[in-house]
mmCIF file of C-alpha atoms in Angstrom:
data_model
loop_
_atom_site.group_PDB
_atom_site.id
_atom_site.type_symbol
_atom_site.label_atom_id
_atom_site.label_comp_id
_atom_site.label_asym_id
_atom_site.label_seq_id
_atom_site.Cartn_x
_atom_site.Cartn_y
_atom_site.Cartn_z
ATOM 1 C CA UNK A 1352 0.000 0.000 0.000
ATOM 2 C CA UNK A 1353 1.508 3.366 -0.959
ATOM 3 C CA UNK A 1354 2.170 5.988 1.682
ATOM 4 C CA UNK A 1355 -0.230 8.903 1.904
ATOM 5 C CA UNK A 1356 1.095 12.268 0.810
ATOM 6 C CA UNK A 1357 1.255 14.913 3.547
ATOM 7 C CA UNK A 1358 -1.682 17.298 3.830
ATOM 8 C CA UNK A 1359 -1.386 20.574 2.019
ATOM 9 C CA UNK A 1360 -0.606 23.671 4.059
ATOM 10 C CA UNK A 1361 1.521 24.339 7.097
ATOM 11 C CA UNK A 1362 1.353 21.918 9.982
ATOM 12 C CA UNK A 1363 0.983 23.313 13.474
ATOM 13 C CA UNK A 1364 4.031 22.902 15.627
ATOM 14 C CA UNK A 1365 3.680 22.206 19.295
ATOM 15 C CA UNK A 1366 6.518 23.529 21.423
ATOM 16 C CA UNK A 1367 8.267 20.867 23.428
ATOM 17 C CA UNK A 1368 7.880 21.347 27.171
ATOM 18 C CA UNK A 1369 11.013 22.519 28.909
ATOM 19 C CA UNK A 1370 12.335 20.720 31.952
ATOM 20 C CA UNK A 1371 11.199 23.468 34.301
ATOM 21 C CA UNK A 1372 7.654 23.734 32.931
ATOM 22 C CA UNK A 1373 4.897 22.689 35.324
ATOM 23 C CA UNK A 1374 3.056 19.567 34.404
ATOM 24 C CA UNK A 1375 -0.697 19.401 34.194
ATOM 25 C CA UNK A 1376 -2.142 20.532 37.491
ATOM 26 C CA UNK A 1377 -5.653 20.056 38.672
ATOM 27 C CA UNK A 1378 -7.528 23.224 39.139
ATOM 28 C CA UNK A 1379 -9.442 23.745 42.328
ATOM 29 C CA UNK A 1380 -13.123 24.479 41.857
ATOM 30 C CA UNK A 1381 -13.987 28.146 41.844
ATOM 31 C CA UNK A 1382 -15.382 29.452 45.107
ATOM 32 C CA UNK A 1383 -18.652 31.367 45.049
ATOM 33 C CA UNK A 1384 -18.238 35.145 45.238
ATOM 34 C CA UNK A 1385 -18.224 36.539 48.778
ATOM 35 C CA UNK A 1386 -21.395 38.327 49.879
ATOM 36 C CA UNK A 1387 -21.464 42.099 49.658
ATOM 37 C CA UNK A 1388 -20.352 43.985 52.767
ATOM 38 C CA UNK A 1389 -23.823 45.335 53.622
ATOM 39 C CA UNK A 1390 -25.838 42.412 52.265
ATOM 40 C CA UNK A 1391 -28.074 40.482 54.637
ATOM 41 C CA UNK A 1392 -27.461 36.727 54.840
ATOM 42 C CA UNK A 1393 -29.802 34.488 52.931
ATOM 43 C CA UNK A 1394 -32.733 33.227 54.988
ATOM 44 C CA UNK A 1395 -32.173 29.827 56.570
ATOM 45 C CA UNK A 1396 -28.396 30.062 56.509
ATOM 46 C CA UNK A 1397 -26.166 30.527 59.513
ATOM 47 C CA UNK A 1398 -22.558 31.639 59.686
ATOM 48 C CA UNK A 1399 -21.247 28.086 60.053
ATOM 49 C CA UNK A 1400 -23.917 26.259 58.020
ATOM 50 C CA UNK A 1401 -21.425 25.044 55.395
ATOM 51 C CA UNK A 1402 -19.073 23.751 58.079
ATOM 52 C CA UNK A 1403 -21.960 22.003 59.829
ATOM 53 C CA UNK A 1404 -22.876 20.166 56.634
ATOM 54 C CA UNK A 1405 -19.275 19.097 56.106
ATOM 55 C CA UNK A 1406 -18.952 17.961 59.720
ATOM 56 C CA UNK A 1407 -22.162 15.960 59.403
ATOM 57 C CA UNK A 1408 -20.841 14.300 56.260
ATOM 58 C CA UNK A 1409 -17.600 13.395 58.021
ATOM 59 C CA UNK A 1410 -19.472 11.884 60.958
ATOM 60 C CA UNK A 1411 -21.751 9.884 58.651
ATOM 61 C CA UNK A 1412 -18.781 8.463 56.728
ATOM 62 C CA UNK A 1413 -17.028 7.623 59.985
ATOM 63 C CA UNK A 1414 -20.114 5.785 61.267
ATOM 64 C CA UNK A 1415 -20.288 3.876 57.984
ATOM 65 C CA UNK A 1416 -16.633 2.877 58.365
ATOM 66 C CA UNK A 1417 -17.259 1.754 61.942
ATOM 67 C CA UNK A 1418 -19.627 -0.841 60.497
ATOM 68 C CA UNK A 1419 -17.733 -1.645 57.319
ATOM 69 C CA UNK A 1420 -14.254 -2.284 58.747
ATOM 70 C CA UNK A 1421 -15.252 -5.093 61.161
ATOM 71 C CA UNK A 1422 -17.330 -6.765 58.442
ATOM 72 C CA UNK A 1423 -14.347 -6.746 56.091
ATOM 73 C CA UNK A 1424 -12.048 -8.030 58.844
ATOM 74 C CA UNK A 1425 -14.351 -10.978 59.556
ATOM 75 C CA UNK A 1426 -14.768 -11.650 55.832
ATOM 76 C CA UNK A 1427 -10.977 -11.881 55.454
ATOM 77 C CA UNK A 1428 -10.576 -14.263 58.364
ATOM 78 C CA UNK A 1429 -10.000 -12.116 61.456
ATOM 79 C CA UNK A 1430 -11.506 -13.332 64.708
ATOM 80 C CA UNK A 1431 -14.819 -11.950 65.899
ATOM 81 C CA UNK A 1432 -13.152 -10.667 69.066
ATOM 82 C CA UNK A 1433 -10.528 -8.784 67.067
ATOM 83 C CA UNK A 1434 -13.159 -7.295 64.789
ATOM 84 C CA UNK A 1435 -15.274 -6.299 67.800
ATOM 85 C CA UNK A 1436 -12.262 -4.644 69.435
ATOM 86 C CA UNK A 1437 -11.521 -2.767 66.239
ATOM 87 C CA UNK A 1438 -15.143 -1.645 66.013
ATOM 88 C CA UNK A 1439 -15.038 -0.442 69.615
ATOM 89 C CA UNK A 1440 -11.865 1.531 68.947
ATOM 90 C CA UNK A 1441 -13.298 3.105 65.798
ATOM 91 C CA UNK A 1442 -16.509 4.041 67.590
ATOM 92 C CA UNK A 1443 -14.586 5.711 70.414
ATOM 93 C CA UNK A 1444 -12.388 7.702 68.002
ATOM 94 C CA UNK A 1445 -15.450 8.688 65.950
ATOM 95 C CA UNK A 1446 -17.297 9.839 69.079
ATOM 96 C CA UNK A 1447 -14.324 11.932 70.207
ATOM 97 C CA UNK A 1448 -13.977 13.523 66.749
ATOM 98 C CA UNK A 1449 -17.707 14.240 66.617
ATOM 99 C CA UNK A 1450 -17.518 15.915 70.021
ATOM 100 C CA UNK A 1451 -14.609 18.097 68.883
ATOM 101 C CA UNK A 1452 -16.342 18.991 65.609
ATOM 102 C CA UNK A 1453 -19.538 20.041 67.402
ATOM 103 C CA UNK A 1454 -17.563 22.104 69.910
ATOM 104 C CA UNK A 1455 -15.749 23.799 67.047
ATOM 105 C CA UNK A 1456 -19.053 24.559 65.310
ATOM 106 C CA UNK A 1457 -20.439 26.146 68.468
ATOM 107 C CA UNK A 1458 -17.309 28.292 68.715
ATOM 108 C CA UNK A 1459 -17.677 29.409 65.083
ATOM 109 C CA UNK A 1460 -21.316 30.324 65.619
ATOM 110 C CA UNK A 1461 -20.521 32.247 68.795
ATOM 111 C CA UNK A 1462 -17.693 34.080 67.040
ATOM 112 C CA UNK A 1463 -19.972 35.064 64.157
ATOM 113 C CA UNK A 1464 -22.632 36.451 66.518
ATOM 114 C CA UNK A 1465 -20.258 38.341 68.835
ATOM 115 C CA UNK A 1466 -19.207 41.747 67.481
ATOM 116 C CA UNK A 1467 -15.491 42.261 67.096
ATOM 117 C CA UNK A 1468 -13.657 44.746 69.270
ATOM 118 C CA UNK A 1469 -11.947 47.723 67.730
ATOM 119 C CA UNK A 1470 -8.751 49.011 69.240
#
């Protein structure tokens, strides 16, 4: 089979990347624009509402893992006592983290309500 002739016209040239050029980086998603200085907050939203949702998601995933990990351990041949001990440890760590997250949320809400001092 004969070779195809090159296409007519100039071919685009792509510059070769230099050694110091950054490789493809993932871009972080754009954040929503901040609210205007004098704008009232949207109804139904609190100062730490976004953080509360994220904390709730973290706690839900942790609770899911507290159930999943012992099941996987038993499925792969670990003893029931070892899996139960692991579950107990995960539950205690999850409870402590949940307590700290809730305390942090209360602090954020209190900070948002309290006016700042001017010196």
